[in-house]
Every structure is written in structure tokens, then in C-alpha cells.
């Protein structure tokens, strides 16, 4: 690789690290054209930087030139940084070379905005098109959609990319106006609308016509920056809920704000990246998508913020002790899913295993239940562990136990 390309790669990969929406989930693109590679099921490996962010793909910007001046972005036009741009062919060559060497399993390509949305989107699409048509590349491709790009370009992007994403960037419209006054939320929503319709249409065509073309088979996603403006957790998660519902998104990503500039509208340069908050938001997102919780149960006017010292499922359980104890041997799956310490897999295993006999503490442990949490909320063949303890006491027991585990260097096994 030439020094020039290597320098561009360094700059443009570094600028891309702030985008966390790079997991591959769910694309099924088989190698049936004698082409290069494949992406099947969860066939993309994920790797993580020291701070835990997913960088599984060749994750780069096409350019860090940008006509916009979003205060939260390192690439904004007023930032005094070295600007570079790849050509379309350079990105194609890098992807193919890295793929052949087994360094990557796909491409995550985003960009600053060169002249306007269409001019930039056209180049992103061309990269994907060349990879698919000239190189018969079947690896994973995730393209960022440029807000304001035309429907025609979005359509072409969907024909070549596995996943498309439009970042809404800041959770509320007011926040966006404050930090990126040149941007309009409507320009972000429009491509999402288009993609939703086109994805649904493609799915229905493929049910009747086996060879109908794939269109963004891994769906669309978005990302919000957390902590750059003063939104509550409730504001953030209600926005996420609306986007999941309105645009059938596969994922919403939450990215803790990393201080990139001194600006009176933003948290100070010394402020910490809100990683715990980010994690609690992901846990809440999981509760909505996989555990059957409605967002209003977790966050509402009375509880607009998530607790940081305990996870949102435990927090909900402690506020709703009248729901417990759940009878592991009788109650339905939806109720078992609400027990702290029981994940989706364990809940399903419980329902399957109890058909063969009543389950006791030992069996629950073997199934993978985190007994140290669940025992305060369930009853099983071994009886009930604690009766009528006040919720403050249960909270303290669980916190003490987590702390002593932490001090003994034991890692917590379950998400909830
Ligand atoms: S448009 Fe995108 S790349 Fe440009 S400054 Fe705003 S967030 Fe950064």
C-alpha cells in the first residue's frame, strides 16, 4: 500500500470510529455467483476497540471534507484538521485487498458531505456497485445514507448494500437545531420512509418470485449521540421507540458523546463519555425488543431517568413487587421474562424443561438462571427464598453481592 493511501486510511478510519452502528446482524447473501466470499447468517466477525466499540468491518469515511458544521462532529467544517478523500476506486481496492487477506469480512462506509447529499451518495453507491458487479463481492456492505439524497440513489444503494443507515444524530429536534442549525430532521426521516417501503416491497416480491433482487436484506438502522444535549433517558428511548415502530428499524444505536470541541453548547472537554448511561440505554432497548416491555413501563414522567447503579429490569421489578413472586413452574413465559436474573434463553429453557417435572433451585442454576438475583422474585419446587422483604432491602442485598463479586474479580454472567 502506498504511503499516501496509508495516510488516508489512518485519517479516515480514525474519523469513522465515532459511528458505532456497525454490527452486521442478519444478512444472508450466498456465494452462488462464483464470486468472492459470502455473508451468511451472523457470518461477520466483530472486533472491539479498547473502549468496547464494535469495529468489525473495514470502517472508513470516503472523505472527512464536509460542508456542514455540526458541533458534535470531529469532521465539521470549522474544525482545523487535515482533510483527505478516497477515490471510489481506492475504497474498492482496499476492500478487496483486505478481504482477500482475511483482515475483514465486509465494509462499513460513511462520509462527510462533499458538495451536496446526492453528489456524496452517488459515490458511496458507486463503491458498493463496483464491489458487487465488477468484483462479485459477496461480503457484507453497510452504507451510510446521506440525509437529503434522492430516492433514486437510495434505491440503488439498497440493491448493493446489505444494510443502510441514516443517523438521526441527536435524539430531539430541538437538540439538533441547537447543535446543527443547518440540518433538518425531515431530511433524515425522508430516506428512512423510502427505505421502509422499498424493503417491505422487496420482501413481499421475494416471497412470490425467488429471484427478485435483494434490497438491503439486513434492513436499516440509525444512531443517536447521547449526552451532547440535555435530553432525559425518557426522551431518548421514546424517540427510539417511535423510530422502531415507524420505520421497522433493525437497530437503534446509542453512542455516548465523546468531547471533540470546546463549545458553550456542549459538555466541557474534560467531561467523561457516558458509558454507563449508554449501557443502560442498550439494556432498555433490549427490554423493549426481546422482553415484551412497553417503554412506558420503564420510563415515564415519574421516572424519566434510568438508574445507573442497577439495570433497568431490576429497577422495574423493585418498583413493581406486587407482580412477584413468579411461579417458575406455572406462570407463562412473558411473566418469567420479567424476573431479574432470567434472560430470554433461560426463560425458554424453563418453559421447555418444566414439561418434564417441577424445577427446583439446582435445576434453575443449571439452566443458567442468575439465582443471586432471581431468588428474590420467584418461587419454585424448592419454595420461596425470601418472603415479604422490603424492596430497598432486596436492592441493597443485590448491590452488595454485585460489589463483593466485583472485588473478587468475578464477572457478571447475565445481561439482566
Ligand atoms: S454532516 Fe455528518 S460529517 Fe458533516 S459535520 Fe455533520 S455529522 Fe459531521
Coordinates of C-alpha atoms and ligand atoms in Angstrom, one line a residue:
X1 CA 0.0 0.0 0.0
X2 CA 1.4 3.4 -0.9
X3 CA 2.2 6.0 1.8
X4 CA -0.5 8.3 0.5
X5 CA -3.2 5.6 0.8
X6 CA -1.9 4.5 4.1
X7 CA -2.1 8.1 5.4
X8 CA -5.7 8.5 4.1
X9 CA -6.6 5.2 5.7
X10 CA -5.3 6.3 9.0
X11 CA -7.2 9.6 8.9
X12 CA -10.5 8.3 7.5
X13 CA -10.6 5.2 9.7
X14 CA -10.0 7.4 12.8
X15 CA -12.7 9.8 11.8
X16 CA -15.2 6.9 11.3
X17 CA -14.7 5.4 14.8
X18 CA -17.4 7.7 16.3
X19 CA -20.0 5.8 14.4
X20 CA -21.0 2.8 16.4
X21 CA -23.7 1.4 14.2
X22 CA -21.5 -1.2 12.6
X23 CA -22.8 -4.6 13.6
X24 CA -23.7 -6.8 10.8
X25 CA -26.7 -8.8 12.0
X26 CA -28.8 -10.8 9.7
X27 CA -27.7 -10.6 6.2
X28 CA -27.9 -13.7 4.1
X29 CA -26.0 -13.2 0.8
X30 CA -24.9 -16.5 -0.5
X31 CA -21.9 -17.1 -2.8
X32 CA -23.9 -18.5 -5.7
X33 CA -22.3 -16.5 -8.5
X34 CA -18.8 -18.0 -8.1
X35 CA -17.7 -14.6 -6.7
X36 CA -15.7 -13.5 -3.7
X37 CA -16.7 -14.6 -0.2
X38 CA -20.1 -14.7 1.4
X39 CA -22.0 -13.2 4.3
X40 CA -24.3 -15.8 5.7
X41 CA -26.3 -15.5 8.9
X42 CA -24.2 -13.9 11.5
X43 CA -21.1 -14.5 9.3
X44 CA -19.4 -11.3 10.0
X45 CA -16.8 -11.3 12.8
X46 CA -16.9 -8.4 15.2
X47 CA -13.9 -6.9 16.8
X48 CA -13.8 -4.3 19.5
X49 CA -11.5 -1.4 20.3
X50 CA -10.2 -0.9 23.9
X51 CA -13.3 1.1 24.7
X52 CA -15.6 -1.6 23.7
X53 CA -16.8 -0.2 20.4
X54 CA -17.5 -2.5 17.5
X55 CA -15.1 -2.2 14.6
X56 CA -15.8 -5.4 12.9
X57 CA -15.6 -4.2 9.3
X58 CA -13.3 -2.1 7.2
X59 CA -14.9 1.0 8.7
X60 CA -13.9 4.2 6.9
X61 CA -15.2 7.5 5.6
X62 CA -15.0 8.3 2.0
X63 CA -13.9 11.8 2.9
X64 CA -13.7 14.0 6.0
X65 CA -14.4 17.1 4.0
X66 CA -17.8 18.4 5.0
X67 CA -20.0 21.3 4.1
X68 CA -21.8 21.1 7.5
X69 CA -20.7 22.4 10.8
X70 CA -22.4 20.0 13.3
X71 CA -20.9 21.0 16.7
X72 CA -20.6 17.4 18.0
X73 CA -18.7 16.1 15.0
X74 CA -14.9 16.0 14.6
X75 CA -15.4 16.3 10.8
X76 CA -17.3 19.6 11.0
X77 CA -16.1 22.2 8.5
X78 CA -14.8 24.7 11.2
X79 CA -12.5 22.1 12.7
X80 CA -8.9 22.6 11.8
X81 CA -7.9 19.2 10.7
X82 CA -6.2 17.6 7.8
X83 CA -8.8 16.8 5.1
X84 CA -8.5 13.9 2.7
X85 CA -10.7 11.9 0.4
X86 CA -10.5 8.4 -1.1
X87 CA -11.5 7.9 -4.7
X88 CA -14.2 5.4 -5.4
X89 CA -11.6 3.0 -6.8
X90 CA -9.3 3.3 -3.8
X91 CA -12.0 2.2 -1.5
X92 CA -12.9 -0.7 -3.8
X93 CA -9.2 -1.8 -4.0
X94 CA -8.7 -1.5 -0.2
X95 CA -11.8 -3.6 0.5
X96 CA -10.9 -6.3 -2.0
X97 CA -7.2 -6.4 -0.8
X98 CA -8.2 -6.6 2.9
X99 CA -10.9 -9.1 2.2
X100 CA -8.6 -11.4 0.3
X101 CA -6.1 -11.3 3.2
X102 CA -8.8 -12.1 5.6
X103 CA -8.4 -8.9 7.6
X104 CA -12.1 -8.0 7.2
X105 CA -15.4 -9.6 6.3
X106 CA -17.0 -6.5 4.9
X107 CA -17.2 -2.8 4.5
X108 CA -18.8 -0.1 6.6
X109 CA -18.6 3.1 4.5
X110 CA -19.7 6.5 5.7
X111 CA -18.8 10.0 4.5
X112 CA -18.6 13.7 5.2
X113 CA -20.7 15.7 2.7
X114 CA -18.7 16.9 -0.3
X115 CA -20.9 19.3 -2.2
X116 CA -24.4 18.1 -1.5
X117 CA -26.2 15.0 -0.5
X118 CA -26.6 13.5 -4.0
X119 CA -23.1 14.1 -5.1
X120 CA -21.8 12.2 -2.0
X121 CA -24.4 9.4 -2.0
X122 CA -23.6 8.8 -5.7
X123 CA -20.0 8.0 -4.8
X124 CA -20.9 5.7 -1.9
X125 CA -23.3 3.8 -4.1
X126 CA -20.6 3.5 -6.8
X127 CA -18.3 1.8 -4.4
X128 CA -20.9 -0.8 -3.5
X129 CA -21.9 -1.2 -7.1
X130 CA -18.3 -1.8 -8.3
X131 CA -17.7 -4.3 -5.5
X132 CA -20.8 -6.3 -6.3
X133 CA -20.8 -6.1 -10.1
X134 CA -17.1 -5.9 -11.1
X135 CA -15.6 -8.0 -8.3
X136 CA -18.7 -10.2 -7.5
X137 CA -18.0 -9.4 -3.9
X138 CA -20.5 -11.2 -1.6
X139 CA -19.1 -9.8 1.7
X140 CA -21.1 -7.5 3.9
X141 CA -21.6 -3.9 2.9
X142 CA -23.1 -1.3 5.2
X143 CA -23.6 2.1 3.6
X144 CA -24.4 5.3 5.5
X145 CA -27.2 7.1 3.7
X146 CA -26.7 10.8 3.3
X147 CA -29.7 12.7 4.6
X148 CA -31.4 14.5 1.7
X149 CA -30.2 12.1 -1.0
X150 CA -32.7 11.3 -3.8
X151 CA -35.0 8.3 -3.7
X152 CA -33.3 7.0 -6.9
X153 CA -29.9 6.9 -5.2
X154 CA -31.4 5.3 -2.1
X155 CA -32.9 2.7 -4.3
X156 CA -29.6 1.9 -6.0
X157 CA -27.9 1.8 -2.6
X158 CA -30.4 -0.8 -1.4
X159 CA -29.7 -3.0 -4.4
X160 CA -26.0 -3.3 -3.5
X161 CA -25.7 -2.8 0.3
X162 CA -26.8 -5.3 3.0
X163 CA -27.7 -2.6 5.4
X164 CA -28.3 1.1 5.1
X165 CA -28.5 3.6 7.9
X166 CA -29.4 7.2 8.3
X167 CA -28.2 8.7 11.6
X168 CA -30.7 10.9 13.4
X169 CA -27.7 12.0 15.4
X170 CA -29.4 14.0 18.2
X171 CA -32.5 12.5 19.9
X172 CA -34.7 15.5 19.7
X173 CA -35.4 18.1 17.0
X174 CA -34.6 21.0 19.4
X175 CA -31.2 19.4 20.2
X176 CA -30.4 19.0 16.5
X177 CA -31.4 22.7 15.9
X178 CA -29.1 23.8 18.6
X179 CA -26.0 21.8 17.6
X180 CA -26.5 21.5 13.8
X181 CA -28.7 24.5 12.8
X182 CA -28.1 23.9 9.1
X183 CA -29.6 20.4 9.3
X184 CA -33.2 19.5 9.1
X185 CA -34.7 16.4 10.8
X186 CA -37.0 16.0 7.8
X187 CA -34.0 15.2 5.5
X188 CA -33.2 12.3 7.8
X189 CA -36.7 11.0 8.0
X190 CA -37.4 11.0 4.3
X191 CA -34.8 8.4 3.3
X192 CA -36.0 6.2 6.2
X193 CA -39.5 6.4 4.8
X194 CA -38.3 5.4 1.4
X195 CA -36.2 2.5 2.7
X196 CA -39.0 1.2 4.8
X197 CA -41.3 1.0 1.8
X198 CA -38.7 -0.4 -0.5
X199 CA -37.6 -3.1 2.0
X200 CA -41.2 -4.2 2.6
X201 CA -41.8 -4.3 -1.1
X202 CA -38.7 -6.4 -1.8
X203 CA -39.6 -8.8 1.0
X204 CA -43.0 -9.4 -0.4
X205 CA -41.7 -9.8 -4.0
X206 CA -39.2 -12.4 -2.8
X207 CA -42.0 -14.4 -1.3
X208 CA -43.5 -14.9 -4.7
X209 CA -40.5 -14.5 -7.0
X210 CA -37.5 -16.4 -5.8
X211 CA -35.1 -14.4 -8.0
X212 CA -36.4 -11.0 -7.2
X213 CA -33.4 -8.8 -6.4
X214 CA -32.3 -8.4 -2.7
X215 CA -32.9 -5.0 -1.3
X216 CA -31.0 -4.1 1.9
X217 CA -31.5 -7.6 3.3
X218 CA -30.1 -6.6 6.7
X219 CA -32.6 -3.7 6.9
X220 CA -31.9 -0.2 8.1
X221 CA -30.6 1.2 11.4
X222 CA -29.9 4.6 13.0
X223 CA -27.7 6.1 15.7
X224 CA -28.2 8.8 18.3
X225 CA -25.5 10.7 20.2
X226 CA -26.2 10.5 23.9
X227 CA -25.2 13.3 26.4
X228 CA -24.3 16.1 23.9
X229 CA -27.6 17.8 24.7
X230 CA -29.8 17.7 27.8
X231 CA -32.4 15.1 26.8
X232 CA -33.6 12.7 29.5
X233 CA -33.4 9.0 29.1
X234 CA -37.2 9.0 28.6
X235 CA -36.8 11.5 25.6
X236 CA -34.1 9.3 24.1
X237 CA -36.0 6.0 24.5
X238 CA -39.3 7.4 23.4
X239 CA -37.6 8.6 20.2
X240 CA -36.1 5.2 19.7
X241 CA -39.5 3.6 20.3
X242 CA -41.0 5.8 17.6
X243 CA -38.3 5.0 15.1
X244 CA -38.6 1.3 15.7
X245 CA -42.3 1.5 15.2
X246 CA -42.4 4.0 12.4
X247 CA -39.6 2.7 10.2
X248 CA -39.2 -1.0 11.2
X249 CA -35.6 -0.4 12.1
X250 CA -33.4 -3.3 12.9
X251 CA -31.4 -1.4 15.4
X252 CA -31.0 1.9 17.1
X253 CA -27.5 2.5 18.4
X254 CA -26.7 4.8 21.3
X255 CA -23.3 6.5 21.2
X256 CA -22.1 8.3 24.3
X257 CA -20.9 11.8 23.3
X258 CA -17.1 12.0 23.1
X259 CA -15.9 15.6 23.7
X260 CA -14.5 16.8 20.4
X261 CA -14.5 20.5 20.8
X262 CA -14.8 23.4 23.2
X263 CA -18.2 24.9 22.5
X264 CA -20.5 26.5 25.0
X265 CA -23.4 24.4 23.7
X266 CA -21.7 21.2 24.5
X267 CA -20.4 19.4 27.6
X268 CA -16.8 20.5 28.5
X269 CA -13.7 18.9 27.0
X270 CA -13.0 17.2 30.3
X271 CA -16.3 15.6 30.6
X272 CA -16.4 11.8 30.5
X273 CA -18.0 9.7 27.8
X274 CA -21.3 8.5 29.5
X275 CA -20.6 4.8 29.0
X276 CA -22.7 3.5 31.9
X277 CA -25.6 5.5 30.6
X278 CA -25.0 4.2 27.1
X279 CA -25.1 0.6 28.5
X280 CA -28.4 1.3 30.5
X281 CA -30.0 2.6 27.3
X282 CA -29.0 -0.6 25.4
X283 CA -30.4 -2.7 28.2
X284 CA -33.7 -0.7 28.0
X285 CA -33.7 -1.2 24.2
X286 CA -33.3 -5.0 24.7
X287 CA -36.2 -5.0 27.2
X288 CA -38.4 -3.3 24.6
X289 CA -37.4 -5.6 21.8
X290 CA -37.0 -9.0 23.4
X291 CA -38.6 -9.0 26.8
X292 CA -42.1 -7.7 26.0
X293 CA -41.8 -4.4 28.0
X294 CA -43.5 -1.3 26.8
X295 CA -41.2 1.7 27.1
X296 CA -43.8 3.5 29.3
X297 CA -43.4 0.8 31.9
X298 CA -39.7 1.6 32.3
X299 CA -39.5 5.3 31.6
X300 CA -42.3 7.8 32.3
X301 CA -43.0 11.2 33.8
X302 CA -42.4 9.8 37.3
X303 CA -39.2 8.0 36.2
X304 CA -37.6 10.0 33.4
X305 CA -34.1 8.7 34.1
X306 CA -32.6 5.2 34.3
X307 CA -30.9 4.3 37.4
X308 CA -27.1 4.0 37.0
X309 CA -26.3 1.6 39.8
X310 CA -28.8 -1.1 38.9
X311 CA -30.1 -2.3 35.5
X312 CA -33.5 -1.2 34.2
X313 CA -35.1 -4.6 34.6
X314 CA -34.2 -4.9 38.2
X315 CA -35.2 -1.3 38.7
X316 CA -38.7 -2.0 37.2
X317 CA -39.0 -5.2 39.3
X318 CA -38.3 -3.4 42.6
X319 CA -40.9 -0.8 41.7
X320 CA -43.5 -3.5 40.9
X321 CA -43.1 -6.0 43.7
X322 CA -46.8 -6.8 43.5
X323 CA -46.0 -8.8 40.3
X324 CA -43.8 -11.2 42.3
X325 CA -43.2 -13.9 43.2
X326 CA -43.4 -15.5 39.8
X327 CA -44.1 -19.2 39.9
X328 CA -41.4 -20.8 37.7
X329 CA -43.4 -24.0 37.3
X330 CA -46.7 -22.4 36.4
X331 CA -46.6 -18.8 35.2
X332 CA -46.3 -18.0 31.5
X333 CA -43.2 -17.1 29.5
X334 CA -44.0 -13.4 29.4
X335 CA -44.0 -13.2 33.2
X336 CA -40.9 -15.3 33.6
X337 CA -39.1 -12.9 31.2
X338 CA -39.8 -10.1 33.7
X339 CA -37.7 -11.8 36.5
X340 CA -34.3 -10.2 37.1
X341 CA -31.6 -12.7 36.5
X342 CA -33.5 -14.6 33.9
X343 CA -32.6 -14.0 30.2
X344 CA -34.6 -14.9 27.1
X345 CA -32.7 -18.2 26.6
X346 CA -33.1 -19.3 30.2
X347 CA -36.8 -18.3 30.2
X348 CA -37.4 -20.5 27.1
X349 CA -35.5 -23.4 28.6
X350 CA -37.5 -23.2 31.8
X351 CA -40.8 -23.4 29.9
X352 CA -39.5 -26.4 27.9
X353 CA -38.0 -28.2 30.9
X354 CA -40.9 -27.9 33.3
X355 CA -43.0 -30.1 31.0
X356 CA -41.0 -33.0 32.4
X357 CA -41.3 -32.2 36.1
X358 CA -41.2 -29.4 38.6
X359 CA -38.0 -27.3 38.6
X360 CA -36.1 -26.6 41.8
X361 CA -33.2 -24.2 42.6
X362 CA -30.5 -26.6 41.5
X363 CA -32.1 -27.1 38.1
X364 CA -32.6 -23.4 37.6
X365 CA -29.0 -22.8 38.2
X366 CA -28.1 -25.5 35.6
X367 CA -30.4 -23.8 33.1
X368 CA -28.4 -20.6 33.5
X369 CA -30.6 -18.5 35.8
X370 CA -28.6 -16.0 37.9
X371 CA -30.0 -17.3 41.2
X372 CA -28.4 -14.5 43.3
X373 CA -30.9 -12.0 41.6
X374 CA -33.8 -14.2 40.7
X375 CA -34.3 -15.8 44.1
X376 CA -36.0 -12.6 45.5
X377 CA -38.6 -12.7 42.7
X378 CA -39.6 -16.3 42.2
X379 CA -40.9 -19.4 43.7
X380 CA -40.1 -22.9 42.5
X381 CA -40.2 -26.6 43.7
X382 CA -37.6 -25.5 46.4
X383 CA -40.0 -23.0 47.8
X384 CA -39.6 -19.2 48.1
X385 CA -36.2 -17.8 49.1
X386 CA -37.3 -14.6 50.7
X387 CA -40.8 -13.6 51.8
X388 CA -42.0 -10.0 52.2
X389 CA -38.6 -8.3 52.2
X390 CA -39.0 -4.6 51.6
X391 CA -37.7 -3.7 48.1
X392 CA -35.0 -1.3 49.5
X393 CA -33.5 -4.3 51.3
X394 CA -33.6 -6.5 48.3
X395 CA -31.9 -3.8 46.3
X396 CA -29.2 -3.5 48.9
X397 CA -28.6 -7.3 49.1
X398 CA -28.2 -7.4 45.3
X399 CA -25.9 -4.4 45.2
X400 CA -23.8 -5.7 48.0
X401 CA -23.5 -9.1 46.3
X402 CA -22.5 -7.5 42.9
X403 CA -19.9 -5.4 44.7
X404 CA -18.3 -8.3 46.5
X405 CA -18.3 -10.3 43.3
X406 CA -16.6 -7.4 41.6
X407 CA -14.0 -7.3 44.3
X408 CA -13.4 -11.0 44.0
X409 CA -12.8 -10.4 40.3
X410 CA -15.8 -12.4 39.2
X411 CA -17.5 -11.2 36.0
X412 CA -21.3 -10.9 36.0
X413 CA -22.6 -13.5 33.6
X414 CA -26.1 -12.2 32.6
X415 CA -27.3 -9.1 31.0
X416 CA -30.1 -8.6 33.5
Ligands
LIG1 S1 -22.9 16.3 8.2 FE1 -22.1 14.5 9.2 S2 -19.9 14.5 8.8 FE2 -20.7 16.6 8.3 S3 -20.3 17.7 10.2 FE3 -22.4 16.9 10.3 S4 -22.2 14.9 11.4 FE4 -20.2 15.5 10.7

